[in-house]
Each structure stands twice: as structure tokens, then as C-alpha cells.
């Protein structure tokens, strides 16, 4: 009897484990390893508030860390950190910080803050200068396609795409 219960418990645990969504590392573009906050670093450590409001790449500082949805974000000042805390959706990069052009193609590639666009107050990142230039030629179509594609790939592991 106890063997049957143990076997049933193991089967149920395996079923639950395989049904769980992808880890934060697959839903957000984060660095390898963890920060002193105990979670991975997002946006390459760049201040999301400065990038979104000023379109300026400002290096963040670990002393101004905000953890949102299992991702640590660094900010250049306490003011920026407080703005992000008050409204993370306003400042966090779209598509978990993955390249918007790649998302439109059903992929998750690194989003580099050096290649960013702010559209309707939302921050979009791109993998490199070449892709950023391609995006700028047809930005509305690319973002519309990325918006349709993201829900299908958001919870999928990077390696499965």
C-alpha cells in the first residue's frame, strides 16, 4: 500500500513539475548568475527610467536595486529607483527585455540598451545596430507583429524557440 502511495506521489510531482512555466531566465532577458539581491540582473544593469524618459543609457548602481517579478534592476539614483517602484510597467522593457525584432520572428534574442526605441512611452530593445536599422524602416509593422507573437512565446524556454 505505501509503495502505491509513494509511486502515485512521484508521478503527480513529475506531472506538476513538467507543467510549470519557464523560469524567469526564459521570460526575461537577464544576466547569467545572480545579484546581491539574490536574483538575476535585467536590462544589463542600465537605469530603465533614464532610458525610457531620456533615451539615455545611464549605468545603474547596485545600491539602487529594485526587484520586480524575480529580476533585479539597477538605477543611477534613488529617484529613478523610486519612480520604477511606483510604476514598473511604465519603465520596464517590453517583451522581458528581449529584442523586439526577434520577438516578431518568434525568437528571444538579447536586447541591448544601446539600441532602444521608445514608442508611446514603451521601451523596446534590439540586439544590434543592423537589426535596429532594419526595425526603423518598418517599425509599426514589426511592433504589431511582436505584440501578436509575444503571448505565444512569453512562457517558452529560449532553447525551445
Backbone as a chain_set.jsonl record, in Angstrom:
{"seq": "XXXXXXXXXXXXXXXXXXXXXXXXXXXXXXXXXXXXXXXXXXXXXXXXXXXXXXXXXXXXXXXXXXXXXXXXXXXXXXXXXXXXXXXXXXXXXXXXXXXXXXXXXXXXXXXXXXXXXXXXXXXXXXXXXXXXXXXXXXXXXXXXXXXXXXXXXXXXXXXXX", "coords": {"N": [[0.821, -1.193, 0.0], [1.912, 1.317, 0.86], [3.9, 1.606, -1.064], [2.392, 2.005, -3.362], [1.196, 4.485, -2.81], [3.487, 6.088, -2.598], [4.556, 5.819, -5.214], [2.433, 6.936, -6.666], [2.519, 9.531, -5.663], [5.028, 10.352, -6.596], [4.606, 10.267, -9.38], [2.623, 12.216, -9.646], [4.034, 14.482, -8.738], [5.992, 14.67, -10.733], [4.375, 15.227, -12.938], [3.346, 17.737, -12.237], [5.706, 19.229, -12.115], [6.554, 19.2, -14.804], [4.544, 20.659, -15.934], [4.905, 23.222, -15.092], [5.53, 26.728, -15.674], [8.088, 28.321, -17.737], [11.293, 29.249, -16.365], [12.19, 32.393, -14.753], [14.442, 33.279, -16.069], [13.918, 32.588, -18.669], [11.729, 34.064, -19.346], [12.453, 36.605, -19.056], [15.03, 38.737, -20.214], [17.922, 38.239, -18.865], [21.01, 38.564, -16.993], [23.643, 36.111, -16.678], [23.947, 34.278, -13.703], [23.547, 35.643, -10.351], [22.445, 38.594, -8.597], [23.39, 40.643, -5.748], [20.968, 40.859, -4.6], [19.915, 38.425, -4.869], [18.708, 37.526, -7.174], [18.59, 37.306, -10.819], [20.124, 39.829, -12.977], [18.536, 42.377, -14.782], [18.16, 44.175, -17.902], [20.809, 44.711, -18.481], [21.934, 46.07, -16.373], [21.443, 48.726, -16.728], [19.911, 51.9, -16.146], [16.536, 51.882, -16.196], [14.618, 53.905, -16.038], [15.93, 56.28, -16.819], [16.555, 55.496, -19.417], [14.024, 55.111, -20.57], [12.716, 57.602, -20.213], [14.533, 59.618, -20.957], [15.856, 58.599, -23.089], [18.453, 57.818, -22.701], [21.427, 56.104, -22.01], [22.227, 55.155, -18.951], [24.386, 53.977, -16.587], [23.406, 51.771, -14.062], [23.479, 51.436, -10.46], [24.315, 49.124, -7.996], [23.545, 49.782, -5.409], [21.153, 50.997, -5.693], [18.945, 49.141, -6.169], [16.105, 47.526, -7.481], [13.825, 44.956, -7.154], [11.803, 43.284, -9.317], [9.32, 41.111, -10.152], [11.052, 38.879, -9.921], [13.401, 39.763, -11.083], [16.307, 41.731, -10.916], [16.769, 45.183, -11.073], [18.964, 47.817, -11.761], [19.617, 51.194, -10.788], [20.546, 54.599, -11.503], [20.135, 56.463, -9.586], [18.496, 57.21, -6.442], [16.073, 58.455, -6.844], [15.328, 57.612, -9.46], [15.048, 54.853, -8.946], [12.895, 54.914, -7.145], [10.863, 55.936, -8.797], [10.605, 53.829, -10.606], [9.791, 51.773, -8.857], [7.271, 52.742, -8.145], [5.833, 52.498, -10.513], [6.421, 50.048, -12.26], [5.644, 48.897, -14.733], [5.571, 51.014, -16.454], [8.205, 51.627, -17.018], [9.764, 49.32, -17.4], [11.387, 47.212, -19.8], [9.767, 46.202, -22.823], [8.538, 42.937, -23.714], [10.028, 41.439, -21.905], [12.579, 42.412, -22.06], [13.817, 41.283, -24.196], [14.944, 41.303, -27.631], [12.896, 43.191, -29.693], [12.523, 42.903, -32.445], [13.365, 40.277, -32.905], [11.461, 38.951, -31.346], [9.203, 39.44, -32.9], [9.733, 37.642, -34.873], [9.381, 35.307, -33.564], [11.351, 34.549, -31.78], [13.769, 34.717, -29.053], [16.072, 36.912, -28.49], [18.98, 38.606, -27.226], [18.375, 41.808, -25.857], [19.739, 44.879, -26.345], [20.487, 47.704, -24.483], [21.784, 49.82, -25.774], [20.641, 49.984, -28.206], [17.802, 51.129, -28.5], [14.311, 51.943, -28.547], [11.704, 54.219, -27.921], [8.358, 54.027, -27.902], [5.232, 55.375, -27.855], [5.602, 55.773, -25.129], [6.636, 53.349, -24.298], [9.32, 51.054, -23.801], [11.459, 49.584, -26.089], [13.785, 47.129, -27.029], [16.709, 46.176, -28.973], [18.797, 43.827, -30.705], [21.231, 44.529, -32.008], [23.034, 47.047, -33.965], [22.549, 46.684, -36.727], [20.108, 45.218, -36.837], [18.507, 47.052, -35.516], [18.464, 49.155, -37.367], [17.099, 47.898, -39.472], [14.635, 47.505, -38.23], [13.8, 50.189, -37.893], [13.043, 50.9, -40.456], [10.542, 49.835, -40.831], [8.956, 50.091, -38.504], [6.354, 50.168, -37.252], [4.973, 47.945, -38.303], [6.68, 45.859, -37.467], [6.545, 46.075, -34.642], [3.807, 45.62, -34.27], [3.598, 42.987, -35.127], [5.307, 41.747, -33.276], [3.859, 42.202, -30.955], [1.653, 40.575, -31.368], [2.922, 38.097, -31.421], [4.313, 37.725, -28.98], [2.625, 36.759, -26.751], [2.44, 34.054, -27.4], [5.035, 33.075, -27.156], [6.064, 33.931, -24.742], [6.176, 32.41, -22.299], [7.793, 30.322, -22.994], [10.772, 28.398, -23.055], [13.95, 29.725, -23.914], [15.626, 28.061, -25.427], [13.775, 26.434, -26.676], [12.698, 27.7, -28.783]], "CA": [[0.0, 0.0, 0.0], [2.756, 2.513, 0.91], [4.587, 1.716, -2.354], [1.435, 2.573, -4.306], [1.067, 5.91, -2.485], [4.75, 6.722, -2.954], [4.621, 5.862, -6.662], [1.436, 7.915, -7.092], [3.032, 10.853, -5.297], [6.118, 10.661, -7.517], [4.025, 10.524, -10.697], [1.954, 13.515, -9.563], [5.075, 15.511, -8.637], [6.601, 14.794, -12.061], [3.395, 15.893, -13.8], [3.304, 19.151, -11.847], [6.983, 19.846, -12.496], [6.617, 19.417, -16.248], [3.508, 21.619, -16.309], [5.256, 24.552, -14.587], [6.024, 27.619, -16.711], [9.538, 28.5, -17.829], [11.899, 30.05, -15.296], [12.31, 33.825, -15.043], [15.525, 33.465, -17.035], [13.382, 32.399, -20.009], [10.686, 35.058, -19.584], [13.128, 37.899, -19.014], [16.402, 38.743, -20.683], [18.714, 38.529, -17.668], [22.407, 38.135, -16.999], [23.963, 34.835, -16.055], [24.294, 34.469, -12.299], [22.59, 36.418, -9.57], [22.925, 39.824, -7.974], [23.367, 40.564, -4.286], [19.552, 40.748, -4.226], [19.564, 37.012, -4.956], [18.017, 37.24, -8.438], [19.38, 37.763, -11.968], [20.115, 41.236, -13.351], [17.885, 42.709, -16.041], [18.494, 45.389, -18.663], [22.271, 44.884, -18.48], [22.326, 46.983, -15.303], [21.193, 50.104, -17.155], [18.783, 52.56, -15.499], [15.361, 51.828, -17.069], [13.912, 55.189, -16.012], [16.692, 57.183, -17.684], [16.441, 55.019, -20.789], [12.658, 55.323, -21.046], [12.298, 59.009, -20.215], [15.52, 60.495, -21.592], [16.511, 57.818, -24.142], [19.873, 57.906, -22.359], [21.971, 54.923, -21.341], [22.896, 55.519, -17.699], [24.703, 52.779, -15.812], [22.816, 51.698, -12.741], [24.353, 51.127, -9.334], [23.696, 48.079, -7.164], [22.963, 50.338, -4.183], [19.782, 51.394, -6.035], [18.358, 47.952, -6.793], [14.691, 47.225, -7.299], [13.498, 43.632, -7.668], [10.449, 43.217, -9.859], [8.987, 39.831, -10.786], [12.205, 37.987, -9.929], [14.508, 40.357, -11.828], [16.882, 42.916, -10.286], [17.081, 46.313, -11.943], [19.828, 48.805, -11.137], [19.299, 52.568, -11.158], [21.623, 55.55, -11.284], [19.816, 57.307, -8.431], [17.36, 56.793, -5.619], [14.886, 58.993, -7.504], [14.969, 56.677, -10.534], [14.581, 53.616, -8.32], [11.564, 55.169, -6.595], [9.926, 56.047, -9.926], [10.378, 52.465, -11.112], [8.982, 51.064, -7.848], [5.901, 53.262, -8.188], [5.146, 52.076, -11.729], [7.38, 49.277, -13.061], [5.16, 48.653, -16.095], [5.851, 52.202, -17.261], [9.629, 51.742, -17.323], [10.4, 48.042, -17.749], [11.392, 46.983, -21.241], [8.752, 45.312, -23.361], [8.95, 41.564, -24.054], [11.005, 40.95, -20.939], [13.912, 42.907, -22.395], [14.336, 40.621, -25.397], [14.912, 42.089, -28.858], [11.538, 43.253, -30.248], [12.566, 42.383, -33.818], [13.423, 38.816, -32.781], [10.15, 38.512, -30.844], [8.314, 39.441, -34.064], [10.058, 36.424, -35.632], [9.15, 34.149, -32.709], [12.609, 34.196, -31.107], [14.177, 35.528, -27.911], [17.479, 37.288, -28.57], [19.371, 39.659, -26.295], [18.021, 43.188, -26.141], [20.841, 45.717, -25.898], [20.026, 49.071, -24.223], [22.401, 50.761, -26.714], [19.755, 50.032, -29.37], [16.482, 51.191, -27.881], [13.338, 52.885, -29.083], [10.565, 54.464, -27.04], [7.172, 54.254, -28.727], [4.067, 55.553, -26.987], [6.046, 55.651, -23.747], [7.11, 51.989, -24.01], [10.715, 50.82, -24.145], [11.736, 48.405, -26.906], [15.219, 46.911, -27.213], [17.104, 45.448, -30.173], [20.017, 43.057, -30.458], [22.429, 45.207, -32.504], [22.797, 48.196, -34.846], [21.983, 46.228, -38.004], [18.697, 44.895, -36.618], [17.841, 48.308, -35.164], [18.241, 49.88, -38.626], [16.022, 47.186, -40.179], [13.405, 47.813, -37.498], [13.398, 51.58, -38.133], [12.46, 51.006, -41.795], [9.143, 49.379, -40.8], [8.769, 49.9, -37.061], [4.965, 49.881, -36.866], [4.66, 46.553, -38.656], [7.485, 44.98, -36.619], [5.988, 46.081, -33.285], [2.485, 44.969, -34.306], [3.838, 41.541, -35.211], [5.872, 41.332, -31.985], [2.753, 42.235, -29.987], [0.848, 39.36, -31.603], [3.74, 36.899, -31.21], [4.791, 37.601, -27.603], [1.853, 35.851, -25.878], [2.697, 32.662, -27.794], [6.393, 32.643, -26.793], [6.483, 34.505, -23.46], [6.473, 31.406, -21.267], [8.597, 29.242, -23.57], [12.21, 28.48, -22.823], [14.711, 30.262, -25.03], [16.11, 26.948, -26.238], [12.675, 25.758, -27.362], [12.189, 28.533, -29.897]], "C": [[0.869, 1.264, 0.0], [3.539, 2.691, -0.379], [3.677, 2.362, -3.389], [1.285, 4.069, -4.072], [2.333, 6.66, -2.881], [4.874, 6.863, -4.459], [3.637, 6.896, -7.204], [1.91, 9.334, -6.811], [4.139, 11.272, -6.256], [5.583, 11.007, -8.904], [3.363, 11.902, -10.713], [2.978, 14.646, -9.508], [5.739, 15.737, -9.995], [5.658, 15.515, -13.01], [3.328, 17.387, -13.495], [4.573, 19.858, -12.302], [7.054, 20.115, -13.991], [5.584, 20.409, -16.72], [3.846, 23.045, -15.881], [5.767, 25.42, -15.73], [7.545, 27.728, -16.68], [10.026, 29.387, -16.694], [11.996, 31.509, -15.721], [13.387, 34.088, -16.085], [15.034, 33.306, -18.462], [12.281, 33.407, -20.336], [11.262, 36.465, -19.604], [14.55, 37.732, -19.519], [17.282, 39.186, -19.519], [20.136, 38.018, -17.829], [22.538, 36.75, -16.381], [24.385, 35.104, -14.614], [23.241, 35.288, -11.587], [23.258, 37.653, -8.981], [22.956, 39.632, -6.461], [21.937, 40.499, -3.761], [19.066, 39.305, -4.331], [18.815, 36.613, -6.207], [18.871, 37.766, -9.596], [19.166, 39.244, -12.284], [19.452, 41.428, -14.709], [18.432, 43.981, -16.646], [19.985, 45.734, -18.618], [22.74, 45.864, -17.41], [22.131, 48.449, -15.63], [19.924, 50.624, -16.48], [17.601, 52.644, -16.471], [14.615, 53.157, -17.122], [14.624, 56.192, -16.917], [16.54, 56.782, -19.149], [15.06, 55.327, -21.353], [12.295, 56.798, -21.155], [13.244, 59.935, -20.97], [16.16, 59.873, -22.832], [18.025, 57.906, -23.972], [20.298, 56.65, -21.618], [22.773, 55.398, -20.136], [23.129, 54.239, -16.913], [24.047, 52.853, -14.441], [23.854, 51.32, -11.708], [23.618, 50.136, -8.437], [23.083, 48.634, -5.883], [21.529, 50.809, -4.419], [19.126, 50.256, -6.82], [16.877, 47.853, -6.462], [14.462, 45.85, -7.913], [12.031, 43.639, -8.074], [10.28, 41.894, -10.586], [10.215, 38.923, -10.948], [13.405, 38.482, -10.703], [14.98, 41.596, -11.07], [17.172, 43.963, -11.358], [17.913, 47.299, -11.141], [19.456, 50.198, -11.659], [20.448, 53.485, -10.796], [21.38, 56.422, -10.059], [18.64, 56.725, -7.659], [16.045, 57.272, -6.245], [14.412, 58.068, -8.623], [14.408, 55.379, -9.97], [13.164, 53.785, -7.781], [10.509, 55.303, -7.69], [9.591, 54.662, -10.475], [9.492, 51.678, -10.146], [7.513, 51.475, -7.93], [5.126, 52.773, -9.405], [6.084, 51.286, -12.636], [6.933, 49.053, -14.5], [5.463, 49.832, -17.019], [7.297, 52.226, -17.759], [10.306, 50.444, -17.766], [10.354, 47.836, -19.259], [10.296, 45.989, -21.648], [9.376, 43.949, -23.677], [10.077, 41.056, -23.164], [12.42, 41.421, -21.198], [14.562, 42.181, -23.562], [14.184, 41.556, -26.594], [13.509, 42.027, -29.483], [11.49, 42.688, -31.668], [12.571, 40.852, -33.788], [12.081, 38.263, -32.287], [9.156, 38.451, -32.002], [8.526, 38.188, -34.914], [9.876, 35.154, -34.803], [10.383, 33.666, -31.973], [12.841, 35.111, -29.903], [15.686, 35.739, -27.98], [17.732, 38.416, -27.574], [18.87, 41.019, -26.776], [19.083, 44.076, -25.528], [20.344, 47.149, -25.688], [20.659, 50.126, -25.13], [21.51, 50.973, -27.943], [18.326, 49.964, -28.858], [15.601, 52.2, -28.605], [12.207, 53.017, -28.073], [9.402, 54.847, -27.944], [5.97, 54.285, -27.796], [4.424, 55.31, -25.525], [6.552, 54.275, -23.356], [8.515, 51.792, -24.564], [10.88, 49.498, -24.892], [13.24, 48.332, -27.133], [15.472, 46.069, -28.458], [18.493, 44.864, -29.974], [21.287, 43.774, -30.91], [22.047, 46.322, -33.472], [22.133, 47.781, -36.155], [20.489, 45.939, -37.873], [17.912, 46.154, -36.275], [17.532, 49.119, -36.425], [17.13, 49.217, -39.444], [14.678, 47.504, -39.541], [12.907, 49.215, -37.862], [12.753, 51.771, -39.507], [10.981, 50.622, -41.816], [8.713, 49.125, -39.355], [7.339, 49.536, -36.662], [4.595, 48.434, -37.146], [5.405, 45.581, -37.741], [6.879, 44.916, -35.216], [4.607, 45.429, -33.237], [2.645, 43.45, -34.344], [4.398, 41.012, -33.889], [4.77, 41.254, -30.931], [1.867, 41.0, -30.14], [1.611, 38.088, -31.237], [4.085, 36.665, -29.744], [3.944, 36.666, -26.737], [2.1, 34.368, -26.169], [4.065, 32.175, -27.314], [6.828, 33.067, -25.398], [6.925, 33.458, -22.438], [7.261, 30.214, -21.807], [10.079, 29.471, -23.287], [12.912, 28.951, -24.094], [15.143, 29.155, -25.985], [15.029, 26.207, -27.009], [12.141, 26.538, -28.552], [13.048, 28.415, -31.141]], "O": [[0.605, 2.188, -0.769], [3.823, 3.826, -0.762], [4.128, 3.171, -4.2], [1.252, 4.844, -5.028], [2.256, 7.754, -3.441], [5.26, 7.927, -4.942], [3.978, 7.654, -8.113], [1.721, 10.232, -7.632], [4.185, 12.426, -6.682], [6.066, 11.948, -9.534], [3.52, 12.662, -11.668], [2.8, 15.667, -10.172], [6.018, 16.878, -10.364], [6.104, 16.338, -13.811], [3.26, 18.205, -14.412], [4.51, 20.972, -12.822], [7.563, 21.156, -14.406], [5.724, 20.96, -17.811], [3.148, 23.983, -16.266], [6.379, 24.902, -16.664], [8.199, 27.292, -15.732], [9.264, 30.176, -16.135], [11.897, 31.824, -16.907], [13.265, 35.01, -16.892], [15.658, 33.83, -19.385], [11.938, 33.578, -21.506], [10.637, 37.399, -20.107], [15.192, 36.709, -19.28], [17.373, 40.378, -19.226], [20.426, 37.168, -18.67], [21.656, 36.286, -15.658], [25.108, 36.064, -14.348], [22.183, 35.589, -12.14], [24.483, 37.732, -8.885], [22.585, 38.571, -5.959], [21.714, 40.127, -2.609], [17.943, 38.993, -3.932], [18.331, 35.485, -6.305], [19.772, 38.577, -9.383], [18.154, 39.831, -11.903], [19.769, 40.725, -15.668], [19.093, 44.77, -15.969], [20.367, 46.9, -18.707], [23.827, 46.429, -17.525], [22.597, 49.321, -14.896], [18.974, 49.869, -16.27], [17.653, 53.385, -17.452], [14.039, 53.497, -18.155], [13.973, 56.882, -17.702], [16.412, 57.643, -20.02], [14.944, 55.759, -22.5], [11.627, 57.196, -22.109], [12.808, 60.926, -21.557], [16.916, 60.535, -23.543], [18.775, 58.045, -24.939], [19.608, 56.189, -20.709], [23.855, 55.967, -20.279], [22.189, 53.505, -16.608], [24.126, 53.871, -13.752], [24.973, 50.932, -12.045], [22.43, 50.304, -8.159], [22.182, 48.011, -5.322], [20.773, 51.0, -3.467], [18.797, 50.409, -7.996], [16.456, 48.067, -5.325], [14.854, 45.6, -9.053], [11.146, 43.957, -7.28], [11.015, 41.595, -11.527], [10.39, 38.282, -11.984], [14.335, 37.717, -10.96], [14.169, 42.413, -10.634], [17.744, 43.663, -12.406], [17.608, 47.585, -9.984], [19.04, 50.359, -12.806], [21.231, 53.189, -9.893], [22.308, 57.05, -9.548], [17.901, 55.874, -8.152], [15.031, 56.577, -6.18], [13.22, 57.775, -8.72], [13.405, 54.865, -10.464], [12.327, 52.897, -7.942], [9.382, 54.834, -7.526], [8.433, 54.364, -10.77], [8.556, 51.0, -10.568], [6.621, 50.638, -7.797], [3.903, 52.643, -9.35], [6.504, 51.794, -13.675], [7.771, 49.023, -15.402], [5.595, 49.657, -18.23], [7.576, 52.791, -18.817], [11.331, 50.489, -18.446], [9.396, 48.238, -19.918], [9.958, 45.068, -20.905], [10.585, 43.835, -23.879], [10.965, 40.334, -23.617], [13.366, 40.889, -20.618], [15.723, 42.432, -23.884], [13.383, 42.491, -26.563], [12.999, 40.943, -29.765], [10.502, 42.056, -32.045], [11.859, 40.211, -34.561], [11.624, 37.223, -32.762], [8.355, 37.52, -32.082], [7.607, 37.729, -35.593], [10.176, 34.055, -35.27], [10.457, 32.501, -31.583], [12.19, 36.146, -29.759], [16.471, 34.876, -27.588], [16.801, 39.094, -27.138], [18.939, 41.331, -27.964], [19.307, 44.033, -24.319], [19.827, 47.755, -26.626], [20.121, 51.227, -25.247], [21.604, 51.992, -28.628], [17.721, 48.895, -28.789], [16.08, 53.171, -29.19], [11.805, 52.036, -27.446], [9.45, 55.851, -28.654], [5.725, 53.342, -27.044], [3.647, 54.716, -24.776], [6.869, 54.051, -22.188], [8.856, 52.288, -25.638], [10.496, 48.437, -24.399], [13.889, 49.345, -27.395], [14.593, 45.353, -28.938], [19.271, 45.362, -29.16], [22.324, 43.643, -30.261], [20.867, 46.517, -33.764], [21.236, 48.475, -36.636], [19.697, 46.371, -38.71], [16.767, 46.304, -36.703], [16.455, 49.704, -36.536], [16.309, 49.911, -40.045], [13.695, 47.744, -40.241], [11.716, 49.401, -38.111], [11.99, 52.718, -39.698], [10.246, 51.034, -42.714], [8.172, 48.066, -39.035], [7.145, 48.671, -35.809], [3.972, 47.775, -36.314], [4.83, 44.591, -37.288], [6.717, 43.83, -34.661], [4.277, 44.756, -32.261], [1.912, 42.723, -33.674], [3.999, 39.94, -33.435], [4.757, 40.338, -30.109], [1.389, 40.448, -29.149], [1.01, 37.111, -30.792], [4.145, 35.516, -29.307], [4.516, 35.834, -26.033], [1.979, 33.529, -25.277], [4.24, 30.977, -27.088], [7.863, 32.608, -24.915], [7.955, 33.627, -21.786], [7.376, 29.196, -21.125], [10.56, 30.604, -23.285], [12.508, 28.609, -25.206], [15.036, 29.297, -27.203], [15.341, 25.427, -27.909], [11.233, 26.08, -29.246], [12.755, 29.048, -32.156]]}, "num_chains": 1, "name": "protein.A"}
